[in-house]
Short mmCIF file of C-alpha atoms in Angstrom, two decimals:
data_model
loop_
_atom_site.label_atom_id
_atom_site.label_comp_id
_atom_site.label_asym_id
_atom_site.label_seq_id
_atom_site.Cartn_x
_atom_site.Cartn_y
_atom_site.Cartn_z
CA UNK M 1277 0.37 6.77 -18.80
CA UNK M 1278 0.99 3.37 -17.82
CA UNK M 1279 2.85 4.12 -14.88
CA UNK M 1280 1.12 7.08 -13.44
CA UNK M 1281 -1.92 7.02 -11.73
CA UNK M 1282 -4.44 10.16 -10.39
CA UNK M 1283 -6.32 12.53 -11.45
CA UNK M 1284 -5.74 16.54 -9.99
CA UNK M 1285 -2.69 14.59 -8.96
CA UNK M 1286 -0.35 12.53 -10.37
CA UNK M 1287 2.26 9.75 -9.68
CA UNK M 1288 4.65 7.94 -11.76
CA UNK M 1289 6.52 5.21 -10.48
CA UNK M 1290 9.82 3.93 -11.88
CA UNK M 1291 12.79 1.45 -12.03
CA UNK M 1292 13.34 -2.01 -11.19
CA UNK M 1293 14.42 -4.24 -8.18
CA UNK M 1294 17.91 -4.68 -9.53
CA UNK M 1295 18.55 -1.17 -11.38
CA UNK M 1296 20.82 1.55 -9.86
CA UNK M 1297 17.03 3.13 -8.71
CA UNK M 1298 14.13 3.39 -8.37
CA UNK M 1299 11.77 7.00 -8.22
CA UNK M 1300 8.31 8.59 -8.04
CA UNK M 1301 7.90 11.78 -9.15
CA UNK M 1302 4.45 13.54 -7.37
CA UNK M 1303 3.31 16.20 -10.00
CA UNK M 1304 0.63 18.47 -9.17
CA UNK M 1305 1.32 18.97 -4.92
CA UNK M 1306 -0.11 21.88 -3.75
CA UNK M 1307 3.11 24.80 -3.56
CA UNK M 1308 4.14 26.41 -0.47
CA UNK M 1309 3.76 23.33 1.75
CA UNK M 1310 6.90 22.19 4.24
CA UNK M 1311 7.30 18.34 3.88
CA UNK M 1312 9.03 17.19 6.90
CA UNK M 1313 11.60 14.85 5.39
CA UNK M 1314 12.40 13.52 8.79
CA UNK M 1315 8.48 11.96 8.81
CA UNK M 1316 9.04 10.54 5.70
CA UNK M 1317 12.14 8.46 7.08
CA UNK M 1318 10.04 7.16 9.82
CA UNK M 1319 7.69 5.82 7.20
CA UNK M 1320 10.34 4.71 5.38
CA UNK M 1321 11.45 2.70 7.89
CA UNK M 1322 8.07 1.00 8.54
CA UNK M 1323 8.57 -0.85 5.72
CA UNK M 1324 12.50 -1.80 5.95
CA UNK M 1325 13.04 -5.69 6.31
CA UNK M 1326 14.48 -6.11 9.91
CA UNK M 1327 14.89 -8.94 11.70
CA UNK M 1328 14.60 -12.86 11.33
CA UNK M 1329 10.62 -12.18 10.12
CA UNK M 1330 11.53 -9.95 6.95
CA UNK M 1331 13.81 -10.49 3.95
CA UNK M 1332 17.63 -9.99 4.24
CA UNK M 1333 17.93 -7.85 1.58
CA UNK M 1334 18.89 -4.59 3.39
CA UNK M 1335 18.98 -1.15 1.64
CA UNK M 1336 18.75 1.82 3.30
CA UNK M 1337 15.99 3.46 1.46
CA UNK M 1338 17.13 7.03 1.79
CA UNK M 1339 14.89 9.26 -0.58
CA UNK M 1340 16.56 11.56 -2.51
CA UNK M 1341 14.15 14.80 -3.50
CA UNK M 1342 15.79 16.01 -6.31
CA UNK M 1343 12.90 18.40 -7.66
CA UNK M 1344 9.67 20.38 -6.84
CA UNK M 1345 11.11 21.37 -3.37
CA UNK M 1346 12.85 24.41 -2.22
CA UNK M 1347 13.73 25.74 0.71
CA UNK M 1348 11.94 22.85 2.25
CA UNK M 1349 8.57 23.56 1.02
CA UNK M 1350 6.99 22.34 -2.38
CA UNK M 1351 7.35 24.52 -5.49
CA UNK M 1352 4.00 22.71 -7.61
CA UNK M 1353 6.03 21.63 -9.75
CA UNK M 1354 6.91 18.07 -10.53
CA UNK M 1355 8.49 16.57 -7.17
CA UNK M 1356 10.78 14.26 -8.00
CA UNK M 1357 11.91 11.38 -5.00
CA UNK M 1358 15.04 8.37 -6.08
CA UNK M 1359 15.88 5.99 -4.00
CA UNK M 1360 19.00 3.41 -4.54
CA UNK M 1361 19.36 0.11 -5.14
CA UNK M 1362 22.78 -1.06 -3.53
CA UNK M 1363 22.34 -4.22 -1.81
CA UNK M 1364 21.12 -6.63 -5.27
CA UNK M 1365 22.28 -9.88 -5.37
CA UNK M 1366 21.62 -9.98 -9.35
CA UNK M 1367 23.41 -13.64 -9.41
CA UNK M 1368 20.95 -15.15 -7.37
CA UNK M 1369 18.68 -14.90 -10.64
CA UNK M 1370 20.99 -16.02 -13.31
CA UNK M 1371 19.28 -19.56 -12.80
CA UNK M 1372 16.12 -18.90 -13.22
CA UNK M 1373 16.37 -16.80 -16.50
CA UNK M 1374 13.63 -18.46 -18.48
CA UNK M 1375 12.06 -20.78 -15.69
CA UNK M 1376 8.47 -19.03 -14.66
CA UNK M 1377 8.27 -18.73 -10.59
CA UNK M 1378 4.88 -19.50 -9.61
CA UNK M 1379 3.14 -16.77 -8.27
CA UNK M 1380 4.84 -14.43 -9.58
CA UNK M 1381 4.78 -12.29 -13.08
CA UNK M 1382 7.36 -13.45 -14.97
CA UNK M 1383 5.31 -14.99 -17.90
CA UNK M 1384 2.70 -12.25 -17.71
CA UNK M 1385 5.78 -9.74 -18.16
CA UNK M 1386 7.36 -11.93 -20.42
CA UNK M 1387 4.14 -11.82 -22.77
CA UNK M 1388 3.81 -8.21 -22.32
CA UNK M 1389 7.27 -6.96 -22.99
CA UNK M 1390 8.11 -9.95 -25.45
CA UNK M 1391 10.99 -10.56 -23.42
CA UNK M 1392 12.91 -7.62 -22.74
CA UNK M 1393 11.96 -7.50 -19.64
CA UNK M 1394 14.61 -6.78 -16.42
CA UNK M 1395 13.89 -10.42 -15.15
CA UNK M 1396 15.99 -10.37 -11.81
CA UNK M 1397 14.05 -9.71 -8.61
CA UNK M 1398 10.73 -9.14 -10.48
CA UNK M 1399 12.02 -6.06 -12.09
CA UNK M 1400 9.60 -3.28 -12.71
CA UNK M 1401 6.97 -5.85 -10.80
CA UNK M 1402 9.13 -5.89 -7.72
CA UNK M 1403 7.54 -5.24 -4.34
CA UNK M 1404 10.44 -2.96 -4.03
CA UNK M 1405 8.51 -0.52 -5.42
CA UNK M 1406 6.31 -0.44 -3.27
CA UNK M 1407 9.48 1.72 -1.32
CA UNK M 1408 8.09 4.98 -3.63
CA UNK M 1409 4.94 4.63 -2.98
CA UNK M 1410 6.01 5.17 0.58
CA UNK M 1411 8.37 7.57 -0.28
CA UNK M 1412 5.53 10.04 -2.28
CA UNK M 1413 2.50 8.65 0.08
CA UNK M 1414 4.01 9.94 2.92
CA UNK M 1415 4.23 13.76 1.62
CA UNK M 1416 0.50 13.05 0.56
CA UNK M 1417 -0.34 11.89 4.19
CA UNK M 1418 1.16 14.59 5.49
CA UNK M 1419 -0.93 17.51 3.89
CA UNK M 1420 -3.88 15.40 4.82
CA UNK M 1421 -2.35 15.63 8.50
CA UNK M 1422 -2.45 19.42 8.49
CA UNK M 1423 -5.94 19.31 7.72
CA UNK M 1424 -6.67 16.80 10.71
CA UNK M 1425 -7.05 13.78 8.74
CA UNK M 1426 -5.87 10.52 10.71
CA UNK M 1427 -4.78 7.38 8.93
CA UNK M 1428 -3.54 3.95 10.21
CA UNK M 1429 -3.66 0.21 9.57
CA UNK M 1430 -3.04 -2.71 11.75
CA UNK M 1431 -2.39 -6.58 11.05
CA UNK M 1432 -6.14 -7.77 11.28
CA UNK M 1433 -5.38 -11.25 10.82
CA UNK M 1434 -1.77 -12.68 9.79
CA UNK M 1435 -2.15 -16.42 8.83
CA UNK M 1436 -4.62 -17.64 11.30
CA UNK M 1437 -4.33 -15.25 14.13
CA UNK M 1438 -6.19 -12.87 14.40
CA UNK M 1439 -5.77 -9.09 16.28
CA UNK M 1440 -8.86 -7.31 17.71
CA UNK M 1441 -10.61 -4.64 15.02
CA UNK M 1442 -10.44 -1.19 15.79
CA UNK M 1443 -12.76 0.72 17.50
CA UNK M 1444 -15.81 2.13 16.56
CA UNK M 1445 -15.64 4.63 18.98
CA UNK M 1446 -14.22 7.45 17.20
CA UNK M 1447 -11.98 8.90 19.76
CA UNK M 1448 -10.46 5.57 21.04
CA UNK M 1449 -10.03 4.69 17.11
CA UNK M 1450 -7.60 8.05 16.95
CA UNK M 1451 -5.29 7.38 19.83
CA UNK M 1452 -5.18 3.31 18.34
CA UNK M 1453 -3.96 5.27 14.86
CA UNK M 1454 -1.80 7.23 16.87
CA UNK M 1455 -0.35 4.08 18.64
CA UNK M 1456 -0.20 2.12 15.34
CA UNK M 1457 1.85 4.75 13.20
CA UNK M 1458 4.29 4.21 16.64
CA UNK M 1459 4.54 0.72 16.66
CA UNK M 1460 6.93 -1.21 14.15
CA UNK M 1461 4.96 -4.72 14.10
CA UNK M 1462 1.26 -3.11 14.24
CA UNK M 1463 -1.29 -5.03 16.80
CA UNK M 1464 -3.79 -3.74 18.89
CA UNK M 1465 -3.71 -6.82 21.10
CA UNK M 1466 0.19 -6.67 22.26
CA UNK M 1467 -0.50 -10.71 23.49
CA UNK M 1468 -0.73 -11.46 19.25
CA UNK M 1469 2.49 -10.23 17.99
CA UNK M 1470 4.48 -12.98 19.36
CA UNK M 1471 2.12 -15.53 17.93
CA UNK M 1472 2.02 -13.67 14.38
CA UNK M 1473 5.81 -13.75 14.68
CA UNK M 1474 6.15 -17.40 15.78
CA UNK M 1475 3.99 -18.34 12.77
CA UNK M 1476 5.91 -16.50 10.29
CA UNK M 1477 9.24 -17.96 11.53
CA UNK M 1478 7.18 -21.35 11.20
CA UNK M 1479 6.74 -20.93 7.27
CA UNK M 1480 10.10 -19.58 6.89
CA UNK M 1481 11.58 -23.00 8.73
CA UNK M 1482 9.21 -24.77 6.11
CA UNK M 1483 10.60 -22.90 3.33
CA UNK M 1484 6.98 -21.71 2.79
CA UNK M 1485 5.12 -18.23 3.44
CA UNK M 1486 2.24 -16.84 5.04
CA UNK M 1487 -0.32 -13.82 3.64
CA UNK M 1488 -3.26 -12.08 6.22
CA UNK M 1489 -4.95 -8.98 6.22
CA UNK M 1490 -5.01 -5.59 6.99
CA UNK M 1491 -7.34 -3.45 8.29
CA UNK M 1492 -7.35 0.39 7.43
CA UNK M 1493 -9.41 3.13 9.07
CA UNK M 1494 -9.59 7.10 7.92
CA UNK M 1495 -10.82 9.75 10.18
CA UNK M 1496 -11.65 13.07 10.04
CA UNK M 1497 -12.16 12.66 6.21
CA UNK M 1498 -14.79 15.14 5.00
CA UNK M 1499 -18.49 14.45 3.59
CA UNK M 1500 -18.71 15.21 -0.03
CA UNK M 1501 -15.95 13.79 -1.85
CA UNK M 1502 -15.77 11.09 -4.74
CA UNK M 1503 -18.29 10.53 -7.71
CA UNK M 1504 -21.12 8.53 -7.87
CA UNK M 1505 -19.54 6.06 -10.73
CA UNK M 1506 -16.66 5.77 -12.57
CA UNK M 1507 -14.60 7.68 -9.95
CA UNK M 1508 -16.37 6.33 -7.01
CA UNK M 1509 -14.11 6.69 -3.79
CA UNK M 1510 -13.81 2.52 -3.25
CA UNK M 1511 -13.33 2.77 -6.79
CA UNK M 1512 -10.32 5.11 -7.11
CA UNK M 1513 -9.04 3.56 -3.54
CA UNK M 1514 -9.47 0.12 -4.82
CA UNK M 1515 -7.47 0.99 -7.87
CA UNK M 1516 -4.59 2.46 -5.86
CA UNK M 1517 -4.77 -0.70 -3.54
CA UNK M 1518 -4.50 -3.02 -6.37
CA UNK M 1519 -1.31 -1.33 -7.50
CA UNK M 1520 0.53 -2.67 -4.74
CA UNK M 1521 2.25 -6.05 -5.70
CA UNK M 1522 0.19 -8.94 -3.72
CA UNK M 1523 -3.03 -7.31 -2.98
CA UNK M 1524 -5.59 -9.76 -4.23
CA UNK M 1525 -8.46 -8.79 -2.27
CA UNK M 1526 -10.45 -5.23 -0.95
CA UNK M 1527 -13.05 -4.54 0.38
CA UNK M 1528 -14.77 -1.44 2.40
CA UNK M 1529 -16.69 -1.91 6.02
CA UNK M 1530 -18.95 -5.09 6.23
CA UNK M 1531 -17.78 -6.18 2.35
CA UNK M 1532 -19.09 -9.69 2.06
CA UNK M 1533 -20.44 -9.83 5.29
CA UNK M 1534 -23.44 -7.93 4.15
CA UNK M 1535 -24.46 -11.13 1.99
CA UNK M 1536 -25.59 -12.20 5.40
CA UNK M 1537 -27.50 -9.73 6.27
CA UNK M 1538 -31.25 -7.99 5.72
CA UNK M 1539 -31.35 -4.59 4.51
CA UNK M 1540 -32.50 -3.61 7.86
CA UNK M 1541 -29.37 -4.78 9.48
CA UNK M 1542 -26.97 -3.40 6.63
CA UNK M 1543 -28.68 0.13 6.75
CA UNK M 1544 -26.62 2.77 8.97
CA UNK M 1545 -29.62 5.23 10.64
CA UNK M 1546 -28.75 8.88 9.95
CA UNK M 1547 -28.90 11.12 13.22
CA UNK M 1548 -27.73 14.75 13.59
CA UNK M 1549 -25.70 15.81 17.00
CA UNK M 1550 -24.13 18.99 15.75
CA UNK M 1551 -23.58 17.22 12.60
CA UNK M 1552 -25.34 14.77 10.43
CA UNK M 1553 -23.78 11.64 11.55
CA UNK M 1554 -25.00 7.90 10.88
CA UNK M 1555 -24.99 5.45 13.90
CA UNK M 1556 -23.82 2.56 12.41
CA UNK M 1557 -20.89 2.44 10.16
CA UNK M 1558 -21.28 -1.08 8.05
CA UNK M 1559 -21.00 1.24 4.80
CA UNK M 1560 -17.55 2.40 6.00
CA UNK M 1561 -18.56 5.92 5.69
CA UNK M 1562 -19.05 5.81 1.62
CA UNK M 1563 -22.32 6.12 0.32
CA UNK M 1564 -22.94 6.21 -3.25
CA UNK M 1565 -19.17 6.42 -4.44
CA UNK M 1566 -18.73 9.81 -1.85
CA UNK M 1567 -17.71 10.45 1.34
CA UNK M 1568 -19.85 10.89 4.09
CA UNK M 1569 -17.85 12.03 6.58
CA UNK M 1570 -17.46 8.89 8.42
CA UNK M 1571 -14.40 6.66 9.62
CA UNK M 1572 -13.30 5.06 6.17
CA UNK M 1573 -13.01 1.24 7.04
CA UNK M 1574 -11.32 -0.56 4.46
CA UNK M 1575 -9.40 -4.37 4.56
CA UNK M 1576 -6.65 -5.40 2.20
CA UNK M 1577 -5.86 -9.12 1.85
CA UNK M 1578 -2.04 -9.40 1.36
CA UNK M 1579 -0.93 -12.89 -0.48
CA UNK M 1580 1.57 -15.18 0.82
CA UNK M 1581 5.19 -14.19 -0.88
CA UNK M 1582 5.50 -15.99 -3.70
CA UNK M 1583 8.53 -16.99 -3.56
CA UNK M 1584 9.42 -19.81 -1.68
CA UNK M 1585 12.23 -22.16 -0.98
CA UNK M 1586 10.15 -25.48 -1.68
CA UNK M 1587 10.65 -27.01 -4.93
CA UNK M 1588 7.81 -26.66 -7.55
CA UNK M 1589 6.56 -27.49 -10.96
CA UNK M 1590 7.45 -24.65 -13.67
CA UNK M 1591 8.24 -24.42 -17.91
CA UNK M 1592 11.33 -23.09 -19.12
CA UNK M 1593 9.71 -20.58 -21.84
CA UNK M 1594 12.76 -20.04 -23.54
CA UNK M 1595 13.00 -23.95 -24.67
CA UNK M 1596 8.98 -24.66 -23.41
CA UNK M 1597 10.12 -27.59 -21.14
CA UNK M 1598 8.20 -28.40 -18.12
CA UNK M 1599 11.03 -27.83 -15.14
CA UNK M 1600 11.57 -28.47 -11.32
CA UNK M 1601 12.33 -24.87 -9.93
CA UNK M 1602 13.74 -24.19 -6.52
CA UNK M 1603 14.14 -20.69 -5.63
CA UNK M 1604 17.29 -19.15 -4.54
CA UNK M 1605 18.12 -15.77 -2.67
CA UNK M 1606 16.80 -13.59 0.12
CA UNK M 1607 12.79 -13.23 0.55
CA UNK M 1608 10.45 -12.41 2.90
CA UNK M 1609 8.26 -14.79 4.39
CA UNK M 1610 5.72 -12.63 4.82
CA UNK M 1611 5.29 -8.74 3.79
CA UNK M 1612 2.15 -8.36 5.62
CA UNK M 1613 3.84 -6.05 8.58
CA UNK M 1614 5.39 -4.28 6.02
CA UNK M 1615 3.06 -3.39 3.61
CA UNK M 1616 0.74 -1.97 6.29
CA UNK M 1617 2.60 1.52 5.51
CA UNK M 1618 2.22 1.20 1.85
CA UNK M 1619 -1.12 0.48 2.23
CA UNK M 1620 -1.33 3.66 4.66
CA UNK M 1621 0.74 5.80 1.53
CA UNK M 1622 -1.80 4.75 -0.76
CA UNK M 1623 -4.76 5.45 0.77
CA UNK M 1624 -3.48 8.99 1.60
CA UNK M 1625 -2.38 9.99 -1.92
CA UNK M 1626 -6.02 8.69 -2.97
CA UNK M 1627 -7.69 10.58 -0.76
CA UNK M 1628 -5.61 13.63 -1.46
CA UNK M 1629 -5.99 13.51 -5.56
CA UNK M 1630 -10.15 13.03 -4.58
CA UNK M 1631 -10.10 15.90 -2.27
CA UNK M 1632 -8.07 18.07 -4.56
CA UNK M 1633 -10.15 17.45 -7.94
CA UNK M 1634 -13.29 18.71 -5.71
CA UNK M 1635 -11.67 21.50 -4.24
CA UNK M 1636 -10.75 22.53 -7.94
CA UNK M 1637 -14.38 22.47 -8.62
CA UNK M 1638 -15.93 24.37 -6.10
CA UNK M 1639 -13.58 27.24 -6.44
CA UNK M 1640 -14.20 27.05 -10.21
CA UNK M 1641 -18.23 27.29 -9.41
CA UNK M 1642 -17.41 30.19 -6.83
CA UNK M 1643 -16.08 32.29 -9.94
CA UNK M 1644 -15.70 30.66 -13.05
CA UNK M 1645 -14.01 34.00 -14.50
CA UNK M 1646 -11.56 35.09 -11.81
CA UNK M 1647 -8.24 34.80 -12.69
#
């Protein structure tokens, strides 16, 4: 089960960077449900590299359902998505067999494995993985859809510029989703993007990189859901966050702001019009590991790309000799526009698995005996 993660449902991801593919197979979907495949190609291509600002490592990232959907709508059985690897530069690796590329996993796999690792492009640690978790996220956000639930992220801060937050007015924050999930670079402020861009291209004329933050907001998801430890919604969104290569940091609303504050200020007041509602949202709608039926508010600190084009200090692990390494090949110098979807595909196969395994539940409490 090292490669599969959920609960009511499952994924397992598979492959490597520079294999003939890579796949996720979803198992436990809900049957009868039409998947618009077309959606799942515009997601798809929210995370293509494109352009000066992104790798040049083009593939075209095509999914390929091969099971658990028929006729166009899911069967419950295992659904099974591969995508292709054709555009690997495999040579572009040969060098470095051995030398450990800061940042990056190749001793950590190489202790783990004992060396039999696939080595070239980060194999099974690639961020081209990350292309399934789009691939199965977006079926997952697209159930959630049907049931009214909204989810978007935009670049929050990308090296030191920073894009207004979204807003905490509920029905502004859905038509800023809805203009995020349209836009290919995703700012609220349009004035930012060039400077985000121009910064990027800066690093990548230094041979360097750049990392920032993203900032993720769920609507519409309903009160109720999550457990109050183990399984705690930040908890089993955190975990799903973490999978994705480069996330080092999340955290939900205020996070460490609320070291600064007094209990007073860090409180949200409960008030009921129509619905219980609170009217502050520092807690980013979790209380207690569950849902509470307010806008989810999460941020997601993306690294800078490891690799680099500067030379650095490494060891050679094969003969254990300290090494000058200079990185070859075609990287990104910065995934932080791109992995806003992933993050997006994430969150929404979380939120569907959570939602699912207390749906199970409650119809098993309505009748424990019907079958």
């Amino acid at each position: 089960m090292k490669n599969t993660f959920g609960n009511n449902l499952t994924m397992t991801i598979f492959g490597e960077s520079h294999g003939p593919c890579i796949g996720i197979t979803l198992d436990g979907l809900p049957s009868g449900f039409p998947v618009d495949q077309k959606a799942i190609l515009e997601d798809m291509k929210k995370r293509k590299a494109a352009g000066k600002i992104s790798t040049q490592r083009h593939e075209d990232d095509i999914p390929q359902i091969v099971s658990g959907l028929f006729q166009g709508k899911t069967t419950g059985t295992p659904l099974t998505i591969l995508i292709s690897n054709k555009d690997q530069h495999s040579k572009d690796y040969e060098s470095l067999k051995g030398r450990l590329r800061p940042g990056h996993a190749d001793y950590t796999a190489y202790k783990r494995y004992n060396g039999y690792q696939d080595y070239r492009g980060g194999g099974h640690f690639s961020g081209r993985l990350t292309a399934c978790m789009v691939a199965g996220g977006s079926i997952c956000k697209q159930i959630l859809a049907a049931r009214g639930v909204k989810i978007g992220s935009h670049l929050e801060q990308c090296g030191t510029i920073l894009d207004k937050p979204f807003s905490s007015d509920k029905e502004q924050c859905a038509r800023e989703i809805d203009q995020m999930n349209q836009k290919a670079f995703a700012v609220l402020d349009s004035h930012k993007e060039d400077a985000m861009k121009q910064e990027i291209l800066l690093a990548q004329q230094e041979g360097d990189s750049i990392g920032g933050i993203l900032e993720t907001v769920i609507l519409n998801y309903p009160a109720g859901i999550g457990d109050p430890i183990f399984d705690s919604l930040e908890g089993l969104l955190s975990h799903g966050l973490y999978a994705i290569p480069a996330v080092k940091a999340v955290s939900f609303g205020e996070g460490f702001g609320f070291a600064r504050l007094k209990g007073s200020q860090a409180n949200d007041a409960f008030i009921c019009d129509r619905t219980i509602q609170t009217r502050t949202n520092h807690n980013a709608g979790i209380n207690g590991g569950i849902s509470n039926g307010m806008p989810i508010l999460i941020h997601t600190c993306i690294k800078p790309t490891p690799s680099i084009y500067k030379t650095q200090d490494s060891v050679d692990y094969l003969t254990k000799e300290n090494v000058q390494l200079k990185i070859e090949g075609r990287h990104d110098p910065c995934i932080l526009h791109r992995a806003r979807i992933v993050v997006d595909c994430m969150c929404a196969f979380v939120l569907l698995d959570a939602w699912m395994s207390k749906a199970g539940l409650e119809a098993f409490m309505e009748d424990p005996y019907a079958c």
